[in-house]
Amino acid sequence: MELSKRMSQLGTESAFQVLARAKGLQALGYDIVNLGIGAPDFHTPENIVEAGRRALTDGWHFYTPAKGIPQLREAVVEDIEKHRGVRVDPDLVMVVPGGKPTMFFAIQMFSEPGVEILYPNPGFPIYESVIRFMGATPVPIELREERGFSFSADEVLEKITPRTRLLIVNTPANPTGGVVPREELDRLVAGLEQHPQVVILADEIYSRMTYDGLEHASLLQYDSIRDRTILLDGWSKTYSMTGWRLGYGVWPAELIDHAERLQINSNSCASAPVQVAGIEALRGPQDAVEAMMRAFDERRHAIVEGLNAIPGFSCTMPRGAFYAFPNVTGTGLDSKHLEEMLLHDAGVAVLSGTSFGHLGEGYLRFSYAAGLDEIREALARVEKCLAPA
Ligand code: PLP
């Protein structure tokens, strides 16, 4: 078969491969603690499951409008107003199957040879993968540990050239748990006024997942860039609904029809009963979300403390999401080697920092979407595995 050249440019998300390997080893009888995958380990709250079940019984079996059912888009508008203090037009909301389609569509819309797209590194691997796949040039924004894995707005602005069309910002972030402080966003947005051709993709899929009372600072809150900001959010993380596949984008008026055409050409629409369950998630009781965040916070402290006790590891406290990103350079081993060694010798699945871009060298990603007992067991195994013989 003669595949298109473009196929060789498409990367992947190694979390799925590590998950498959961990499951394969488990099936062979190995005892594996999996801290590799970015999916909350909680059951989807029962009121949401019940709404989905009822929707199937009530006959939600057919295509919906491509942008999603109006009641859900209205619920999204209310939710954005509640959590970001901004009122958006429901006609600019497009519901999609998960967080990824908004990202895929946005990158697709602006990519062609010669175009530069700025993206976080280390960052969610799909950004770089899709930018390359679409033939554009990925330009990394370096996220450094000493800045709490945020960026310097000045550094971002310096990277903008006349060829830059899209800037991707992810806060709170995967894989680092970093959060971009509001002052840095202020500086970035002020500088973006000099670059009116740059569209912003704000990936805020972890918007409800911040700690210590930290308020989520959203790029949607800046009037000066509202007409060129694409907001990406969804249900996967907040409501522990990764397998349901439900997300949304809020698009600038100039882009929404293009986004809708991309949806019609690919997914048609998000699953109808899942959309109905999505309304219940947003409008129903939120206590399960709060309980989940309390559990994540307890695990966050346990894992960071445990990682810092391992010789050769040092870990800063993440401020959002559910990932710890320890610096492992003190072990003298490279990240990929450590990932392999921990899986095979310690039975602990984690991800090499390089799964998130070349600037992830020297780090590992531990997802703390696992129970405290599993986290403690994983830490003990890692420490034992790395102890001098
Ligand atoms: N954006 C970021 C930063 C993520 O970490 C993820 C999932 O891990 C996504 C988007 C995609 O979310 P979904 O699983 O809903 O497609």
PDB file of C-alpha atoms and ligand atoms in Angstrom, residues 13 16 38-39 97-101 103 123-127 170-175 203-206 232-237 241-243 245-247 322-323 365, ligand 1:
ATOM      1  CA  GLU A  13      -0.275   9.625  22.713  1.00  0.00           C
ATOM      2  CA  PHE A  16      -2.572   4.643  25.349  1.00  0.00           C
ATOM      3  CA  GLY A  38      -4.802  10.434  32.416  1.00  0.00           C
ATOM      4  CA  ALA A  39      -8.290   9.281  33.348  1.00  0.00           C
ATOM      5  CA  PRO A  97     -17.013  13.744  20.979  1.00  0.00           C
ATOM      6  CA  GLY A  98     -14.382  14.547  23.648  1.00  0.00           C
ATOM      7  CA  GLY A  99     -11.794  17.265  24.087  1.00  0.00           C
ATOM      8  CA  LYS A 100      -9.673  16.199  21.136  1.00  0.00           C
ATOM      9  CA  PRO A 101     -11.909  17.138  18.156  1.00  0.00           C
ATOM     10  CA  MET A 103      -8.040  20.688  19.020  1.00  0.00           C
ATOM     11  CA  GLY A 123       2.749  19.388  26.650  1.00  0.00           C
ATOM     12  CA  PHE A 124      -0.130  17.236  25.488  1.00  0.00           C
ATOM     13  CA  PRO A 125       1.501  15.206  22.668  1.00  0.00           C
ATOM     14  CA  ILE A 126      -1.400  15.491  20.254  1.00  0.00           C
ATOM     15  CA  TYR A 127      -0.685  19.176  19.578  1.00  0.00           C
ATOM     16  CA  ASN A 170      -3.011  24.736  28.118  1.00  0.00           C
ATOM     17  CA  THR A 171      -3.782  25.652  31.714  1.00  0.00           C
ATOM     18  CA  PRO A 172      -3.967  23.739  34.066  1.00  0.00           C
ATOM     19  CA  ALA A 173      -1.577  21.579  32.139  1.00  0.00           C
ATOM     20  CA  ASN A 174      -0.928  18.010  31.193  1.00  0.00           C
ATOM     21  CA  PRO A 175       1.689  16.548  31.913  1.00  0.00           C
ATOM     22  CA  ASP A 203      -7.161  24.177  26.118  1.00  0.00           C
ATOM     23  CA  GLU A 204      -8.845  24.413  29.503  1.00  0.00           C
ATOM     24  CA  ILE A 205      -9.983  20.802  29.864  1.00  0.00           C
ATOM     25  CA  TYR A 206      -8.690  20.864  33.488  1.00  0.00           C
ATOM     26  CA  LEU A 232     -11.639  23.866  24.492  1.00  0.00           C
ATOM     27  CA  ASP A 233     -13.261  22.204  27.497  1.00  0.00           C
ATOM     28  CA  GLY A 234     -15.268  19.074  28.186  1.00  0.00           C
ATOM     29  CA  TRP A 235     -16.659  16.504  30.546  1.00  0.00           C
ATOM     30  CA  SER A 236     -13.878  13.881  30.497  1.00  0.00           C
ATOM     31  CA  LYS A 237     -11.852  14.991  33.478  1.00  0.00           C
ATOM     32  CA  MET A 241     -16.384  10.688  31.784  1.00  0.00           C
ATOM     33  CA  THR A 242     -13.352   9.924  29.592  1.00  0.00           C
ATOM     34  CA  GLY A 243     -15.015   6.940  27.900  1.00  0.00           C
ATOM     35  CA  ARG A 245     -16.515  11.065  24.720  1.00  0.00           C
ATOM     36  CA  LEU A 246     -18.021  14.494  25.238  1.00  0.00           C
ATOM     37  CA  GLY A 247     -16.437  17.919  24.929  1.00  0.00           C
ATOM     38  CA  PHE A 322      -3.873  15.221  38.528  1.00  0.00           C
ATOM     39  CA  TYR A 323      -0.275  14.742  37.433  1.00  0.00           C
ATOM     40  CA  ARG A 365       4.797  11.779  34.595  1.00  0.00           C
TER      41      ARG A 365
HETATM   42  N1  PLP B   1      -6.324  18.354  26.358  1.00  0.00           N
HETATM   43  C1  PLP B   1      -5.507  17.933  27.317  1.00  0.00           C
HETATM   44  C2  PLP B   1      -4.501  18.870  27.861  1.00  0.00           C
HETATM   45  C3  PLP B   1      -5.584  16.622  27.798  1.00  0.00           C
HETATM   46  O1  PLP B   1      -4.749  16.203  28.766  1.00  0.00           O
HETATM   47  C4  PLP B   1      -6.539  15.751  27.236  1.00  0.00           C
HETATM   48  C5  PLP B   1      -6.636  14.343  27.680  1.00  0.00           C
HETATM   49  O2  PLP B   1      -5.799  13.796  28.340  1.00  0.00           O
HETATM   50  C6  PLP B   1      -7.352  16.241  26.225  1.00  0.00           C
HETATM   51  C7  PLP B   1      -7.247  17.550  25.815  1.00  0.00           C
HETATM   52  C8  PLP B   1      -8.338  15.353  25.514  1.00  0.00           C
HETATM   53  O3  PLP B   1      -9.447  15.087  26.243  1.00  0.00           O
HETATM   54  P1  PLP B   1     -10.495  13.983  25.753  1.00  0.00           P
HETATM   55  O4  PLP B   1     -10.081  12.695  26.350  1.00  0.00           O
HETATM   56  O5  PLP B   1     -11.795  14.491  26.293  1.00  0.00           O
HETATM   57  O6  PLP B   1     -10.476  13.961  24.269  1.00  0.00           O
END
